[in-house]
Amino acid sequence: MVQLRSTTGCVNTPRILFALEEMGVPYRTEIVPDGTFTARYGIPGPELVDGERTIVEVGAILRHVVRTYGTGSLWPSDRFDQAEVDRWLDFQAVRLARAAAARDLETLGTLLGALERHLRTRTWMLGDDFTVADCGFVPAMMKRDKFPLDKFPAIAAYFDRLGARPAWKRALAATP
């Protein structure tokens, strides 16, 4: 069983819980005081304890759990599809999140336009198969009211599909 340590309200925790729930990986959560991870690692949390090892950084945690415990399409076997998963995890974590945090509306509009075009012909980020790349978009979905989704109907529909998944409902209920 893995342990996910988090602070209350951490925006990264739900996406990890979503992936764990999708895969049926047993886990437990532990709430730690605010500032714990910044003091330890210089970054906010969460951290995952798997056996004797501790992993930080949400992207590293997602990649670890899906490579270690993933089944089916959550982590595709094709290396080019794996690169696409990495692409979309990085797109959300690096580009979209930074533009949203900086309130850089011009960049955000460009990025949302690219995402809208991508999703117009796909159910999930890699097409018909739900992957861990989709789990990466949880923070954006949770803050959907901050985005002008009336201009981006494919993104709005994608967020609706994400939110309807049973694993998401379990992850949300388990989020500290």
PDB file of C-alpha atoms in Angstrom:
ATOM      1  CA  MET A   1       0.000   0.000   0.000  1.00  0.00           C
ATOM      2  CA  VAL A   2       1.290   3.447  -0.902  1.00  0.00           C
ATOM      3  CA  GLN A   3       0.928   6.478   1.320  1.00  0.00           C
ATOM      4  CA  LEU A   4       0.166   9.927  -0.048  1.00  0.00           C
ATOM      5  CA  ARG A   5       1.091  12.737   2.294  1.00  0.00           C
ATOM      6  CA  SER A   6      -0.534  16.062   1.605  1.00  0.00           C
ATOM      7  CA  THR A   7      -1.475  19.376   3.083  1.00  0.00           C
ATOM      8  CA  THR A   8      -5.139  20.316   3.249  1.00  0.00           C
ATOM      9  CA  GLY A   9      -6.293  21.891   0.004  1.00  0.00           C
ATOM     10  CA  CYS A  10      -3.242  20.901  -2.071  1.00  0.00           C
ATOM     11  CA  VAL A  11      -4.249  21.236  -5.737  1.00  0.00           C
ATOM     12  CA  ASN A  12      -1.932  18.414  -6.809  1.00  0.00           C
ATOM     13  CA  THR A  13      -3.287  15.732  -4.493  1.00  0.00           C
ATOM     14  CA  PRO A  14      -6.591  15.098  -6.345  1.00  0.00           C
ATOM     15  CA  ARG A  15      -4.888  14.229  -9.620  1.00  0.00           C
ATOM     16  CA  ILE A  16      -2.712  11.628  -7.901  1.00  0.00           C
ATOM     17  CA  LEU A  17      -5.698  10.181  -6.051  1.00  0.00           C
ATOM     18  CA  PHE A  18      -7.579  10.085  -9.372  1.00  0.00           C
ATOM     19  CA  ALA A  19      -4.823   7.988 -10.960  1.00  0.00           C
ATOM     20  CA  LEU A  20      -4.636   5.676  -7.931  1.00  0.00           C
ATOM     21  CA  GLU A  21      -8.421   5.227  -7.985  1.00  0.00           C
ATOM     22  CA  GLU A  22      -8.453   4.563 -11.749  1.00  0.00           C
ATOM     23  CA  MET A  23      -5.884   1.805 -11.247  1.00  0.00           C
ATOM     24  CA  GLY A  24      -7.405   0.402  -8.055  1.00  0.00           C
ATOM     25  CA  VAL A  25      -4.135   0.869  -6.160  1.00  0.00           C
ATOM     26  CA  PRO A  26      -4.582   0.621  -2.378  1.00  0.00           C
ATOM     27  CA  TYR A  27      -3.447   3.800  -0.643  1.00  0.00           C
ATOM     28  CA  ARG A  28      -3.816   5.808   2.483  1.00  0.00           C
ATOM     29  CA  THR A  29      -3.546   9.529   2.919  1.00  0.00           C
ATOM     30  CA  GLU A  30      -1.926  11.523   5.683  1.00  0.00           C
ATOM     31  CA  ILE A  31      -2.418  15.226   6.245  1.00  0.00           C
ATOM     32  CA  VAL A  32       0.722  17.086   7.254  1.00  0.00           C
ATOM     33  CA  PRO A  33       1.048  20.700   8.407  1.00  0.00           C
ATOM     34  CA  ASP A  34       1.177  23.485   5.815  1.00  0.00           C
ATOM     35  CA  GLY A  35       4.751  24.324   4.874  1.00  0.00           C
ATOM     36  CA  THR A  36       6.077  20.795   5.517  1.00  0.00           C
ATOM     37  CA  PHE A  37       7.104  20.132   1.926  1.00  0.00           C
ATOM     38  CA  THR A  38       8.405  23.622   1.251  1.00  0.00           C
ATOM     39  CA  ALA A  39      10.657  23.294   4.298  1.00  0.00           C
ATOM     40  CA  ARG A  40      11.875  19.849   3.197  1.00  0.00           C
ATOM     41  CA  TYR A  41      12.126  20.215  -0.569  1.00  0.00           C
ATOM     42  CA  GLY A  42      11.691  23.883  -1.381  1.00  0.00           C
ATOM     43  CA  ILE A  43       8.420  23.124  -3.185  1.00  0.00           C
ATOM     44  CA  PRO A  44       4.841  22.502  -2.098  1.00  0.00           C
ATOM     45  CA  GLY A  45       3.698  18.902  -1.785  1.00  0.00           C
ATOM     46  CA  PRO A  46       2.461  16.274  -1.920  1.00  0.00           C
ATOM     47  CA  GLU A  47       4.807  13.339  -1.481  1.00  0.00           C
ATOM     48  CA  LEU A  48       4.269   9.652  -2.096  1.00  0.00           C
ATOM     49  CA  VAL A  49       5.813   6.947   0.059  1.00  0.00           C
ATOM     50  CA  ASP A  50       6.111   3.615  -1.725  1.00  0.00           C
ATOM     51  CA  GLY A  51       7.919   1.062   0.389  1.00  0.00           C
ATOM     52  CA  GLU A  52      11.136   2.625   1.625  1.00  0.00           C
ATOM     53  CA  ARG A  53      11.217   5.345  -1.048  1.00  0.00           C
ATOM     54  CA  THR A  54       9.690   8.809  -1.046  1.00  0.00           C
ATOM     55  CA  ILE A  55       8.841  10.600  -4.282  1.00  0.00           C
ATOM     56  CA  VAL A  56       8.061  14.303  -4.675  1.00  0.00           C
ATOM     57  CA  GLU A  57       6.850  16.431  -7.612  1.00  0.00           C
ATOM     58  CA  VAL A  58       3.411  15.610  -8.933  1.00  0.00           C
ATOM     59  CA  GLY A  59       4.647  14.627 -12.404  1.00  0.00           C
ATOM     60  CA  ALA A  60       7.207  12.226 -10.969  1.00  0.00           C
ATOM     61  CA  ILE A  61       4.588  10.736  -8.653  1.00  0.00           C
ATOM     62  CA  LEU A  62       2.082  10.236 -11.476  1.00  0.00           C
ATOM     63  CA  ARG A  63       4.685   8.655 -13.729  1.00  0.00           C
ATOM     64  CA  HIS A  64       5.905   6.393 -10.926  1.00  0.00           C
ATOM     65  CA  VAL A  65       2.477   5.082  -9.945  1.00  0.00           C
ATOM     66  CA  VAL A  66       1.350   4.481 -13.507  1.00  0.00           C
ATOM     67  CA  ARG A  67       4.593   2.759 -14.527  1.00  0.00           C
ATOM     68  CA  THR A  68       4.614   0.672 -11.350  1.00  0.00           C
ATOM     69  CA  TYR A  69       0.930  -0.113 -10.914  1.00  0.00           C
ATOM     70  CA  GLY A  70      -0.694   0.895 -14.203  1.00  0.00           C
ATOM     71  CA  THR A  71      -2.788  -1.490 -16.160  1.00  0.00           C
ATOM     72  CA  GLY A  72      -4.463  -1.208 -19.516  1.00  0.00           C
ATOM     73  CA  SER A  73      -4.483   2.121 -21.241  1.00  0.00           C
ATOM     74  CA  LEU A  74      -3.592   4.383 -18.299  1.00  0.00           C
ATOM     75  CA  TRP A  75       0.042   3.968 -19.357  1.00  0.00           C
ATOM     76  CA  PRO A  76       0.182   2.967 -23.028  1.00  0.00           C
ATOM     77  CA  SER A  77       2.690   0.355 -24.151  1.00  0.00           C
ATOM     78  CA  ASP A  78       3.665   2.253 -27.300  1.00  0.00           C
ATOM     79  CA  ARG A  79       6.647   4.541 -26.634  1.00  0.00           C
ATOM     80  CA  PHE A  80       5.294   7.292 -28.880  1.00  0.00           C
ATOM     81  CA  ASP A  81       1.995   7.229 -26.995  1.00  0.00           C
ATOM     82  CA  GLN A  82       4.024   7.412 -23.779  1.00  0.00           C
ATOM     83  CA  ALA A  83       5.703  10.531 -25.158  1.00  0.00           C
ATOM     84  CA  GLU A  84       2.230  11.968 -25.844  1.00  0.00           C
ATOM     85  CA  VAL A  85       1.272  11.286 -22.223  1.00  0.00           C
ATOM     86  CA  ASP A  86       4.407  13.149 -21.127  1.00  0.00           C
ATOM     87  CA  ARG A  87       3.602  15.970 -23.531  1.00  0.00           C
ATOM     88  CA  TRP A  88       0.129  16.551 -22.074  1.00  0.00           C
ATOM     89  CA  LEU A  89       1.229  16.143 -18.459  1.00  0.00           C
ATOM     90  CA  ASP A  90       3.886  18.788 -19.088  1.00  0.00           C
ATOM     91  CA  PHE A  91       1.513  21.014 -21.075  1.00  0.00           C
ATOM     92  CA  GLN A  92      -0.864  21.191 -18.134  1.00  0.00           C
ATOM     93  CA  ALA A  93       1.724  21.425 -15.359  1.00  0.00           C
ATOM     94  CA  VAL A  94       4.181  23.771 -17.030  1.00  0.00           C
ATOM     95  CA  ARG A  95       2.377  25.869 -19.591  1.00  0.00           C
ATOM     96  CA  LEU A  96      -1.302  26.003 -18.688  1.00  0.00           C
ATOM     97  CA  ALA A  97      -0.862  26.191 -14.910  1.00  0.00           C
ATOM     98  CA  ARG A  98       1.810  28.881 -15.145  1.00  0.00           C
ATOM     99  CA  ALA A  99      -0.197  31.039 -17.528  1.00  0.00           C
ATOM    100  CA  ALA A 100      -3.273  30.707 -15.318  1.00  0.00           C
ATOM    101  CA  ALA A 101      -1.317  31.504 -12.140  1.00  0.00           C
ATOM    102  CA  ALA A 102       0.285  34.551 -13.761  1.00  0.00           C
ATOM    103  CA  ARG A 103      -3.084  35.616 -15.185  1.00  0.00           C
ATOM    104  CA  ASP A 104      -1.389  35.910 -18.540  1.00  0.00           C
ATOM    105  CA  LEU A 105      -4.606  36.050 -20.526  1.00  0.00           C
ATOM    106  CA  GLU A 106      -2.937  36.246 -23.924  1.00  0.00           C
ATOM    107  CA  THR A 107      -0.853  33.108 -23.369  1.00  0.00           C
ATOM    108  CA  LEU A 108      -3.749  31.386 -21.641  1.00  0.00           C
ATOM    109  CA  GLY A 109      -6.005  32.087 -24.629  1.00  0.00           C
ATOM    110  CA  THR A 110      -3.403  30.666 -27.014  1.00  0.00           C
ATOM    111  CA  LEU A 111      -2.978  27.530 -24.899  1.00  0.00           C
ATOM    112  CA  LEU A 112      -6.712  27.009 -24.470  1.00  0.00           C
ATOM    113  CA  GLY A 113      -7.113  27.421 -28.228  1.00  0.00           C
ATOM    114  CA  ALA A 114      -4.553  24.682 -28.841  1.00  0.00           C
ATOM    115  CA  LEU A 115      -6.232  22.430 -26.291  1.00  0.00           C
ATOM    116  CA  GLU A 116      -9.659  23.130 -27.804  1.00  0.00           C
ATOM    117  CA  ARG A 117      -8.444  22.164 -31.290  1.00  0.00           C
ATOM    118  CA  HIS A 118      -6.866  18.995 -29.912  1.00  0.00           C
ATOM    119  CA  LEU A 119     -10.005  17.907 -28.051  1.00  0.00           C
ATOM    120  CA  ARG A 120     -12.445  18.599 -30.881  1.00  0.00           C
ATOM    121  CA  THR A 121     -11.733  15.188 -32.382  1.00  0.00           C
ATOM    122  CA  ARG A 122     -10.875  13.225 -29.233  1.00  0.00           C
ATOM    123  CA  THR A 123     -12.700  11.908 -26.194  1.00  0.00           C
ATOM    124  CA  TRP A 124      -9.515  11.899 -24.081  1.00  0.00           C
ATOM    125  CA  MET A 125      -6.075  13.415 -24.524  1.00  0.00           C
ATOM    126  CA  LEU A 126      -4.802  10.380 -26.451  1.00  0.00           C
ATOM    127  CA  GLY A 127      -8.024   9.661 -28.316  1.00  0.00           C
ATOM    128  CA  ASP A 128     -10.411   6.944 -27.196  1.00  0.00           C
ATOM    129  CA  ASP A 129      -8.286   5.729 -24.279  1.00  0.00           C
ATOM    130  CA  PHE A 130      -8.233   7.429 -20.893  1.00  0.00           C
ATOM    131  CA  THR A 131      -4.617   7.771 -19.689  1.00  0.00           C
ATOM    132  CA  VAL A 132      -2.743   9.328 -16.813  1.00  0.00           C
ATOM    133  CA  ALA A 133      -2.408  12.423 -19.028  1.00  0.00           C
ATOM    134  CA  ASP A 134      -6.099  13.020 -18.387  1.00  0.00           C
ATOM    135  CA  CYS A 135      -5.543  12.823 -14.630  1.00  0.00           C
ATOM    136  CA  GLY A 136      -3.109  15.703 -15.064  1.00  0.00           C
ATOM    137  CA  PHE A 137      -5.911  18.057 -16.084  1.00  0.00           C
ATOM    138  CA  VAL A 138      -7.743  17.762 -12.752  1.00  0.00           C
ATOM    139  CA  PRO A 139      -6.546  21.149 -11.391  1.00  0.00           C
ATOM    140  CA  ALA A 140      -7.836  22.919 -14.491  1.00  0.00           C
ATOM    141  CA  MET A 141     -11.126  21.029 -14.249  1.00  0.00           C
ATOM    142  CA  MET A 142     -11.481  21.967 -10.589  1.00  0.00           C
ATOM    143  CA  LYS A 143     -10.973  25.629 -11.466  1.00  0.00           C
ATOM    144  CA  ARG A 144     -13.079  25.554 -14.609  1.00  0.00           C
ATOM    145  CA  ASP A 145     -15.026  28.613 -13.455  1.00  0.00           C
ATOM    146  CA  LYS A 146     -11.820  30.638 -13.910  1.00  0.00           C
ATOM    147  CA  PHE A 147     -11.629  29.784 -17.623  1.00  0.00           C
ATOM    148  CA  PRO A 148     -13.799  31.301 -20.391  1.00  0.00           C
ATOM    149  CA  LEU A 149     -15.192  27.892 -21.337  1.00  0.00           C
ATOM    150  CA  ASP A 150     -18.111  29.373 -23.263  1.00  0.00           C
ATOM    151  CA  LYS A 151     -15.509  29.988 -25.984  1.00  0.00           C
ATOM    152  CA  PHE A 152     -14.081  26.473 -25.645  1.00  0.00           C
ATOM    153  CA  PRO A 153     -16.926  23.924 -25.825  1.00  0.00           C
ATOM    154  CA  ALA A 154     -14.649  20.929 -26.462  1.00  0.00           C
ATOM    155  CA  ILE A 155     -12.715  21.696 -23.259  1.00  0.00           C
ATOM    156  CA  ALA A 156     -15.961  22.153 -21.319  1.00  0.00           C
ATOM    157  CA  ALA A 157     -17.232  18.784 -22.587  1.00  0.00           C
ATOM    158  CA  TYR A 158     -13.878  17.171 -21.716  1.00  0.00           C
ATOM    159  CA  PHE A 159     -14.075  18.523 -18.160  1.00  0.00           C
ATOM    160  CA  ASP A 160     -17.628  17.149 -17.925  1.00  0.00           C
ATOM    161  CA  ARG A 161     -16.365  13.703 -18.968  1.00  0.00           C
ATOM    162  CA  LEU A 162     -13.525  13.852 -16.438  1.00  0.00           C
ATOM    163  CA  GLY A 163     -15.873  14.839 -13.641  1.00  0.00           C
ATOM    164  CA  ALA A 164     -18.301  12.026 -14.476  1.00  0.00           C
ATOM    165  CA  ARG A 165     -15.771   9.224 -14.017  1.00  0.00           C
ATOM    166  CA  PRO A 166     -16.482   7.057 -10.957  1.00  0.00           C
ATOM    167  CA  ALA A 167     -12.788   7.091 -10.005  1.00  0.00           C
ATOM    168  CA  TRP A 168     -12.884  10.909  -9.946  1.00  0.00           C
ATOM    169  CA  LYS A 169     -15.822  10.858  -7.543  1.00  0.00           C
ATOM    170  CA  ARG A 170     -13.926   8.495  -5.226  1.00  0.00           C
ATOM    171  CA  ALA A 171     -10.756  10.589  -5.501  1.00  0.00           C
ATOM    172  CA  LEU A 172     -12.632  13.772  -4.695  1.00  0.00           C
ATOM    173  CA  ALA A 173     -14.216  12.136  -1.636  1.00  0.00           C
ATOM    174  CA  ALA A 174     -10.751  11.006  -0.460  1.00  0.00           C
ATOM    175  CA  THR A 175      -9.068  14.386  -0.998  1.00  0.00           C
ATOM    176  CA  PRO A 176      -7.931  15.953   2.282  1.00  0.00           C
TER     177      PRO A 176
END
